[in-house]
Amino acid sequence: MLVRALVLLAICVLAQLVAADSTDPKSLVGTWSSGSGDVLTGQNPDGSSFYNPMKRQFSVPKNAGYSYSFTEDGFFETAQFFYQSNPTDPHCFNATLLWQHGTYNVSGHTLTMNPYKGDGAVQSMGQCLDPPVRLDYYSQVERMSNWTTFVETDVVFFPNAKSMYGLQMYKSNGIPVPKMYLQFRPPQMMPTQSLFKQVIGSP
């Protein structure tokens, strides 16, 4: 009986691992973040947030990274912080903070995110920019040509974790988005409904 119980347990564990390597839309649900997890969607437990949509204000994280959140009923949110170098002048690197939310749908291996116009924002920062800090509205459809969730057993940024759920997405041009790890399930998100209406000519 003990041997049978152990075999059944091993089968259950194996089934969970196989199921985790999946393109089942339900496996997308949650908040995912790349690297050390400093960039996150929604509002953190301490009240801080990457972006405050009511104040239209970004808070710069300690490290760059990407974060995506998905609900089971078709809403998404993304927070992104990345650097862009200038090959002709290494001192003129730029930093970009980006936030948007909206709805998403999955068709086969394709994941399409449709943002609400008027809610998203992008902030560019750099010593060689004029002005050095600029905030604009942002609304850009994101289309991933492929994606999968899986169990990551080599977790570099979380040495105390033996394994974590991972998400790998590929842009429409085939370029991979940085690998992300599951941080929250259910997801940590701002309100999923549209907050503002886009006003043409507004900063």
Rosetta silent file (secondary structure, phi, psi, omega in degrees, C-alpha in Angstrom):
SEQUENCE: MLVRALVLLAICVLAQLVAADSTDPKSLVGTWSSGSGDVLTGQNPDGSSFYNPMKRQFSVPKNAGYSYSFTEDGFFETAQFFYQSNPTDPHCFNATLLWQHGTYNVSGHTLTMNPYKGDGAVQSMGQCLDPPVRLDYYSQVERMSNWTTFVETDVVFFPNAKSMYGLQMYKSNGIPVPKMYLQFRPPQMMPTQSLFKQVIGSP
SCORE:     score description
SCORE:     0.000 S_00000001
   1 L     0.000  -40.029 -179.392    0.000    0.000    0.000 S_00000001
   2 H   -64.593  -42.148  179.158    2.843    2.380    0.859 S_00000001
   3 H   -62.238  -42.692  179.971    4.553    1.737   -2.481 S_00000001
   4 H   -63.437  -40.626  179.472    1.306    2.350   -4.342 S_00000001
   5 H   -63.382  -40.685  179.132    0.736    5.582   -2.449 S_00000001
   6 H   -66.293  -38.634  178.067    4.232    6.778   -3.321 S_00000001
   7 H   -64.068  -43.950  178.853    3.707    5.899   -6.981 S_00000001
   8 H   -62.782  -39.268  178.549    0.406    7.791   -7.053 S_00000001
   9 H   -63.691  -42.672  179.290    2.074   10.771   -5.402 S_00000001
  10 H   -63.001  -39.019  178.736    4.864   10.730   -7.997 S_00000001
  11 H   -64.549  -41.738  179.898    2.293   10.599  -10.800 S_00000001
  12 H   -63.648  -43.141  179.258    0.421   13.572   -9.337 S_00000001
  13 H   -63.653  -44.185  179.265    3.625   15.603   -9.035 S_00000001
  14 H   -62.113  -40.729  179.239    4.628   14.717  -12.605 S_00000001
  15 H   -62.922  -38.541  178.673    1.174   15.660  -13.865 S_00000001
  16 H   -66.030  -39.905  179.543    1.444   19.046  -12.163 S_00000001
  17 H   -66.428  -41.386  178.839    4.850   19.676  -13.744 S_00000001
  18 H   -65.491  -42.272 -179.160    3.600   18.708  -17.192 S_00000001
  19 H   -65.130  -29.633 -177.968    0.496   20.849  -16.773 S_00000001
  20 H   -69.278  -29.822  176.674    2.655   23.788  -15.729 S_00000001
  21 L   -84.771   88.297 -161.902    4.445   23.748  -19.103 S_00000001
  22 E  -146.701  155.384  168.294    1.357   24.991  -20.825 S_00000001
  23 L  -115.876   24.677  173.518   -0.342   27.375  -23.212 S_00000001
  24 L   -70.280  123.411 -178.134   -3.645   26.998  -21.386 S_00000001
  25 H   -52.493  -29.622 -179.744   -4.986   30.584  -20.985 S_00000001
  26 H   -65.944  -25.538 -179.592   -5.797   29.846  -17.335 S_00000001
  27 H   -73.580  -13.030  177.035   -2.084   29.373  -16.628 S_00000001
  28 H   -74.253  -24.482 -170.986   -1.524   33.061  -17.536 S_00000001
  29 L   -59.651  128.807  179.105   -3.556   34.274  -14.567 S_00000001
  30 E   136.156 -178.583  175.083   -1.442   36.120  -12.001 S_00000001
  31 E  -108.366  126.426 -177.394    1.226   38.804  -11.718 S_00000001
  32 E  -116.767  144.886 -179.555    4.563   38.027  -13.372 S_00000001
  33 E  -145.334  143.451 -179.490    7.824   39.937  -13.019 S_00000001
  34 E   -88.638  165.859  174.070   11.295   39.621  -14.540 S_00000001
  35 L    57.265 -132.624 -176.286   14.656   39.658  -12.791 S_00000001
  36 L   -79.974   -2.857  177.219   14.632   40.496   -9.099 S_00000001
  37 L    81.447   20.258 -179.357   10.932   41.403   -9.171 S_00000001
  38 L   -74.675  -26.036  178.400   11.377   45.119   -8.436 S_00000001
  39 L   -97.263  120.465 -177.368    8.971   46.115  -11.222 S_00000001
  40 L  -138.081  147.052  173.141    5.393   45.098  -10.418 S_00000001
  41 L   -77.527  169.788  174.190    1.937   46.002  -11.633 S_00000001
  42 L    71.228 -163.346  179.881   -0.794   47.201   -9.285 S_00000001
  43 E  -109.401  129.909 -178.588   -0.366   48.591   -5.793 S_00000001
  44 L   -73.313  161.218 -179.631    2.088   46.977   -3.395 S_00000001
  45 L   -55.666  -28.636 -179.918    1.084   45.973    0.156 S_00000001
  46 L   -84.495    3.533  177.907    2.914   49.046    1.541 S_00000001
  47 L    94.026  -11.255  179.285    0.795   51.347   -0.643 S_00000001
  48 L   -78.978  163.609  178.634    3.523   52.152   -3.171 S_00000001
  49 E  -155.531  152.210  176.792    3.117   51.529   -6.886 S_00000001
  50 L   -61.352  -40.465 -179.548    5.152   51.643  -10.080 S_00000001
  51 E  -142.201  134.613  175.609    2.597   54.036  -11.564 S_00000001
  52 E  -104.186  103.480 -175.111   -0.212   56.054  -10.003 S_00000001
  53 L   -67.450  -25.003  179.900   -2.828   56.514  -12.760 S_00000001
  54 L   -75.216  -36.786  177.629   -4.809   59.114  -10.801 S_00000001
  55 L   -92.563   -8.612 -173.953   -1.759   61.352  -10.289 S_00000001
  56 L    49.897   59.013 -173.675   -0.166   60.251  -13.590 S_00000001
  57 E  -139.080  130.462  176.769    3.080   59.751  -11.712 S_00000001
  58 E   -94.143  150.899  168.542    5.802   57.092  -11.944 S_00000001
  59 L  -116.859  122.025 -174.755    8.008   55.849   -9.105 S_00000001
  60 L   -75.925  120.029  178.718   11.408   54.687  -10.377 S_00000001
  61 L   -71.089  168.951  179.445   12.232   51.154   -9.102 S_00000001
  62 L   -67.678  -34.315 -177.559   15.684   50.113   -7.886 S_00000001
  63 L  -133.256  154.550  176.960   16.208   47.868  -10.915 S_00000001
  64 L   -70.946  161.744  178.503   14.878   47.653  -14.456 S_00000001
  65 E   168.554  176.691  179.427   12.394   44.948  -15.363 S_00000001
  66 E  -124.946  146.615  174.226    9.090   43.904  -16.886 S_00000001
  67 E  -143.091  136.993  175.309    5.827   42.928  -15.238 S_00000001
  68 E  -131.910  141.944  174.383    2.569   41.625  -16.698 S_00000001
  69 E  -127.103  143.867  179.667   -0.664   40.721  -14.947 S_00000001
  70 E  -136.641  137.091  173.650   -3.610   38.781  -16.341 S_00000001
  71 L   -99.045  164.347 -179.728   -7.056   38.056  -14.923 S_00000001
  72 L   -71.832  -23.641 -176.991   -9.122   35.011  -15.762 S_00000001
  73 L   -98.853   20.720  166.839  -11.871   37.192  -17.280 S_00000001
  74 L    96.956   21.822  177.144   -9.677   38.881  -19.904 S_00000001
  75 E  -110.916  148.900  178.947   -7.983   41.944  -18.384 S_00000001
  76 E  -134.756  163.533  172.958   -4.266   42.751  -18.432 S_00000001
  77 E  -150.203  143.261  177.256   -1.828   45.301  -17.016 S_00000001
  78 E  -136.194  143.809  174.891    1.849   45.868  -17.762 S_00000001
  79 E  -130.475  129.457 -175.600    4.639   47.864  -16.112 S_00000001
  80 E  -137.741  137.372  177.609    8.003   48.209  -17.844 S_00000001
  81 E  -137.851  114.289 -176.597   11.268   49.938  -16.940 S_00000001
  82 E  -145.292  160.773 -179.784   14.181   49.624  -19.352 S_00000001
  83 E  -107.982  150.602  175.504   17.316   51.411  -20.545 S_00000001
  84 E  -129.386  122.568 -178.321   18.353   52.311  -24.092 S_00000001
  85 L   -89.260  159.590  176.617   22.002   52.956  -24.888 S_00000001
  86 L  -114.760  107.165 -176.080   23.419   55.327  -27.496 S_00000001
  87 L   -59.069  -29.664 -177.640   26.296   53.639  -29.412 S_00000001
  88 L   -81.878  -20.234  179.390   27.686   56.995  -30.575 S_00000001
  89 L  -149.126   96.596 -176.613   27.724   58.496  -27.072 S_00000001
  90 L   -58.095  -22.415 -179.604   27.739   56.074  -24.095 S_00000001
  91 L   -77.983  -12.350 -175.582   26.896   58.929  -21.720 S_00000001
  92 L  -101.030   48.957  175.650   23.598   59.536  -23.502 S_00000001
  93 L   -82.162  150.373 -179.392   21.647   56.499  -22.347 S_00000001
  94 E  -115.278  151.696  173.928   17.904   56.879  -21.817 S_00000001
  95 E  -117.299  139.165 -179.089   15.550   55.290  -19.311 S_00000001
  96 E  -127.010  131.380  172.987   11.921   54.555  -20.144 S_00000001
  97 E  -114.938  133.050 -172.689    9.039   53.811  -17.787 S_00000001
  98 E  -138.717  137.135  177.568    5.858   52.494  -19.368 S_00000001
  99 E  -144.291  137.722  171.482    2.457   51.516  -18.015 S_00000001
 100 E  -160.462  162.617  177.738   -0.828   50.510  -19.633 S_00000001
 101 E  -148.648  167.345 -177.825   -3.798   48.238  -19.059 S_00000001
 102 E   168.181 -140.452 -178.841   -6.800   46.950  -20.951 S_00000001
 103 E  -117.445  159.499  177.953   -8.165   43.665  -22.276 S_00000001
 104 E  -139.382  159.810  173.642   -6.498   40.634  -23.806 S_00000001
 105 E  -144.317  152.782 -179.380   -7.446   37.570  -25.797 S_00000001
 106 E  -117.511  128.139  176.535   -5.730   34.315  -26.662 S_00000001
 107 E  -130.623  102.904 -174.611   -6.078   32.647  -30.055 S_00000001
 108 L    65.781 -123.238  178.223   -4.001   29.505  -30.335 S_00000001
 109 L   -94.837    0.268 -177.045   -0.453   30.513  -29.414 S_00000001
 110 E   -92.896  130.594  178.269   -1.093   34.214  -30.111 S_00000001
 111 E  -116.445  120.067 -178.044   -1.666   36.584  -27.194 S_00000001
 112 E  -117.822  127.331  179.305   -3.042   40.043  -28.049 S_00000001
 113 E  -112.914  121.139 -177.788   -3.282   42.882  -25.518 S_00000001
 114 E  -109.819  107.246 -175.617   -5.524   45.844  -26.374 S_00000001
 115 E   -78.590  157.982  172.682   -4.927   48.847  -24.071 S_00000001
 116 L   -77.591  127.902  176.678   -7.432   51.500  -23.049 S_00000001
 117 L   -73.786  134.420  179.598   -6.696   54.761  -24.854 S_00000001
 118 L   100.493  -15.263 -178.799   -6.210   57.638  -22.442 S_00000001
 119 L   -99.203  -39.007 -174.128   -5.023   55.543  -19.483 S_00000001
 120 L   -70.016  157.089 -179.678   -1.513   54.455  -20.457 S_00000001
 121 E  -146.430  151.664  174.771    1.595   56.558  -19.920 S_00000001
 122 E  -137.444  134.261  179.365    5.268   56.553  -20.891 S_00000001
 123 E  -121.514  126.556  178.431    8.023   58.600  -19.279 S_00000001
 124 E  -107.479  137.445 -179.030   11.409   59.132  -20.940 S_00000001
 125 E  -135.865  136.448  178.312   14.438   60.267  -18.937 S_00000001
 126 L  -179.633  143.506 -178.692   17.954   61.118  -20.087 S_00000001
 127 L   -64.625  -26.807 -176.619   20.655   63.775  -19.718 S_00000001
 128 L   -96.906    4.178  178.438   20.815   64.251  -23.480 S_00000001
 129 L   -88.951  155.490  177.399   17.055   64.571  -23.976 S_00000001
 130 L  -133.114  104.665    1.902   15.264   67.893  -24.301 S_00000001
 131 L   -75.597  163.417 -177.623   13.474   68.093  -21.929 S_00000001
 132 L   -66.769  -22.582  176.035   15.410   65.610  -19.738 S_00000001
 133 E  -132.381  126.955 -178.679   12.135   64.183  -18.388 S_00000001
 134 E  -138.020  132.933  179.012    9.031   63.865  -20.543 S_00000001
 135 E  -114.121  129.050 -179.850    5.654   62.276  -19.795 S_00000001
 136 E  -133.915  161.046  169.510    3.276   61.287  -22.606 S_00000001
 137 E   -68.084  153.033  179.803    0.137   59.266  -23.108 S_00000001
 138 L  -143.259  131.468  176.625    0.794   55.727  -24.296 S_00000001
 139 L  -153.209  102.275 -176.514   -1.447   53.224  -26.041 S_00000001
 140 L  -136.040  120.401  176.463    0.179   50.452  -28.036 S_00000001
 141 L   -62.212  133.194  176.123   -1.340   47.082  -28.896 S_00000001
 142 E  -110.540  128.237 -179.649    0.993   44.273  -27.853 S_00000001
 143 E  -125.678  117.790  177.720    0.874   41.045  -29.814 S_00000001
 144 E   -98.934  126.186 -177.540    2.840   38.003  -28.708 S_00000001
 145 E   -77.072  -18.976  179.341    3.337   35.379  -31.401 S_00000001
 146 E  -160.795  154.784  177.543    3.968   32.666  -28.827 S_00000001
 147 E  -161.988  157.306  176.276    4.012   32.150  -25.070 S_00000001
 148 E  -157.929  148.096  170.870    4.252   29.369  -22.518 S_00000001
 149 E  -105.428  152.321 -173.642    4.211   28.878  -18.755 S_00000001
 150 E  -159.733  172.372  174.289    6.568   26.379  -17.154 S_00000001
 151 E   -99.352  119.937  179.896    8.310   25.317  -13.954 S_00000001
 152 E   -95.560  120.964 -179.434   11.747   26.951  -13.578 S_00000001
 153 L  -102.287   -5.481  177.554   14.172   24.910  -11.465 S_00000001
 154 L  -117.782   78.793 -174.004   17.187   27.209  -11.922 S_00000001
 155 L   -92.308   99.925 -173.504   15.967   30.394  -10.258 S_00000001
 156 L   -68.988  -43.496 -172.480   18.928   32.791  -10.327 S_00000001
 157 L   -83.689   -8.328 -178.766   17.311   35.799   -8.640 S_00000001
 158 L  -129.636   77.368 -172.920   15.619   33.829   -5.847 S_00000001
 159 L   -61.966  -22.871 -179.193   18.325   31.578   -4.308 S_00000001
 160 L   -83.820   -7.672 -179.254   16.040   30.377   -1.505 S_00000001
 161 L   -98.554  131.874  178.391   13.471   29.024   -3.956 S_00000001
 162 L   -78.643  -30.506  178.046   13.919   25.530   -5.378 S_00000001
 163 L  -159.488  156.321  177.449   11.506   26.216   -8.237 S_00000001
 164 E  -145.937  154.897  173.802    9.110   28.883   -9.485 S_00000001
 165 E   -75.345  134.654 -179.043    6.460   29.187  -12.150 S_00000001
 166 E  -119.578  158.718  176.377    7.811   31.025  -15.182 S_00000001
 167 E  -132.321  125.092  175.623    6.315   32.799  -18.186 S_00000001
 168 E  -119.421  123.024  178.573    8.111   33.190  -21.508 S_00000001
 169 E  -120.100  152.085  179.072    6.552   35.360  -24.217 S_00000001
 170 E  -125.122  129.952  179.700    7.759   36.155  -27.734 S_00000001
 171 E   -66.976  170.682 -176.786    6.958   39.372  -29.587 S_00000001
 172 L   -62.138  -23.349  177.838    5.443   39.323  -33.074 S_00000001
 173 L   -90.994    6.390  177.254    8.961   39.648  -34.551 S_00000001
 174 L    90.404   -8.219 -179.744   10.140   36.593  -32.610 S_00000001
 175 L   -72.715  129.277 -178.923   12.208   38.514  -30.043 S_00000001
 176 E   -74.190  139.846  169.867   11.723   37.030  -26.554 S_00000001
 177 L   -77.165  144.413  178.226   10.417   39.186  -23.725 S_00000001
 178 L   -49.297  136.837 -179.650   12.599   38.792  -20.600 S_00000001
 179 L   -57.973  136.905 -178.713   11.620   35.659  -18.711 S_00000001
 180 E  -121.436  156.192  179.954    9.221   36.405  -15.853 S_00000001
 181 E  -119.503  148.739 -178.927    8.306   34.604  -12.641 S_00000001
 182 E   -69.734  124.955 -179.691    4.947   34.332  -10.900 S_00000001
 183 E  -108.448  -37.630 -178.525    4.725   36.782   -7.985 S_00000001
 184 E  -141.951  141.025  170.668    1.018   36.866   -7.135 S_00000001
 185 L  -151.000  110.920    9.284   -2.016   34.726   -7.881 S_00000001
 186 L   -66.824  164.328 -173.330   -4.643   36.174   -7.961 S_00000001
 187 L   -69.546  153.852  173.591   -2.949   39.090   -9.739 S_00000001
 188 L   -97.841  111.976 -172.544   -1.982   42.411   -8.156 S_00000001
 189 L  -143.260  158.372  167.582   -3.515   45.072  -10.407 S_00000001
 190 L   -73.957  171.853  176.938   -4.942   48.565  -10.606 S_00000001
 191 L   -50.368  135.965 -173.232   -8.686   48.805  -11.409 S_00000001
 192 L   -82.640  -10.898  179.881   -9.269   46.814  -14.579 S_00000001
 193 L   -86.705  161.040  177.730  -11.821   49.201  -16.100 S_00000001
 194 L   -62.160  134.384 -175.570  -10.983   52.241  -18.248 S_00000001
 195 L  -100.092  -34.214 -175.118  -10.152   55.229  -16.022 S_00000001
 196 L  -135.371  167.418  170.642   -9.923   58.170  -18.438 S_00000001
 197 L  -108.105  137.872 -179.812  -10.864   59.291  -21.916 S_00000001
 198 L   -69.950  132.395  177.855   -8.094   60.338  -24.272 S_00000001
 199 L  -111.099  117.127 -177.772   -8.053   64.069  -24.991 S_00000001
 200 L   -62.644  129.325  178.355   -6.378   64.971  -28.272 S_00000001
 201 L    93.318   -5.699  179.001   -3.533   67.435  -27.749 S_00000001
 202 L   -77.388  151.016 -179.413   -3.129   66.783  -24.017 S_00000001
 203 L   -71.762    0.000    0.000    0.429   66.250  -22.691 S_00000001
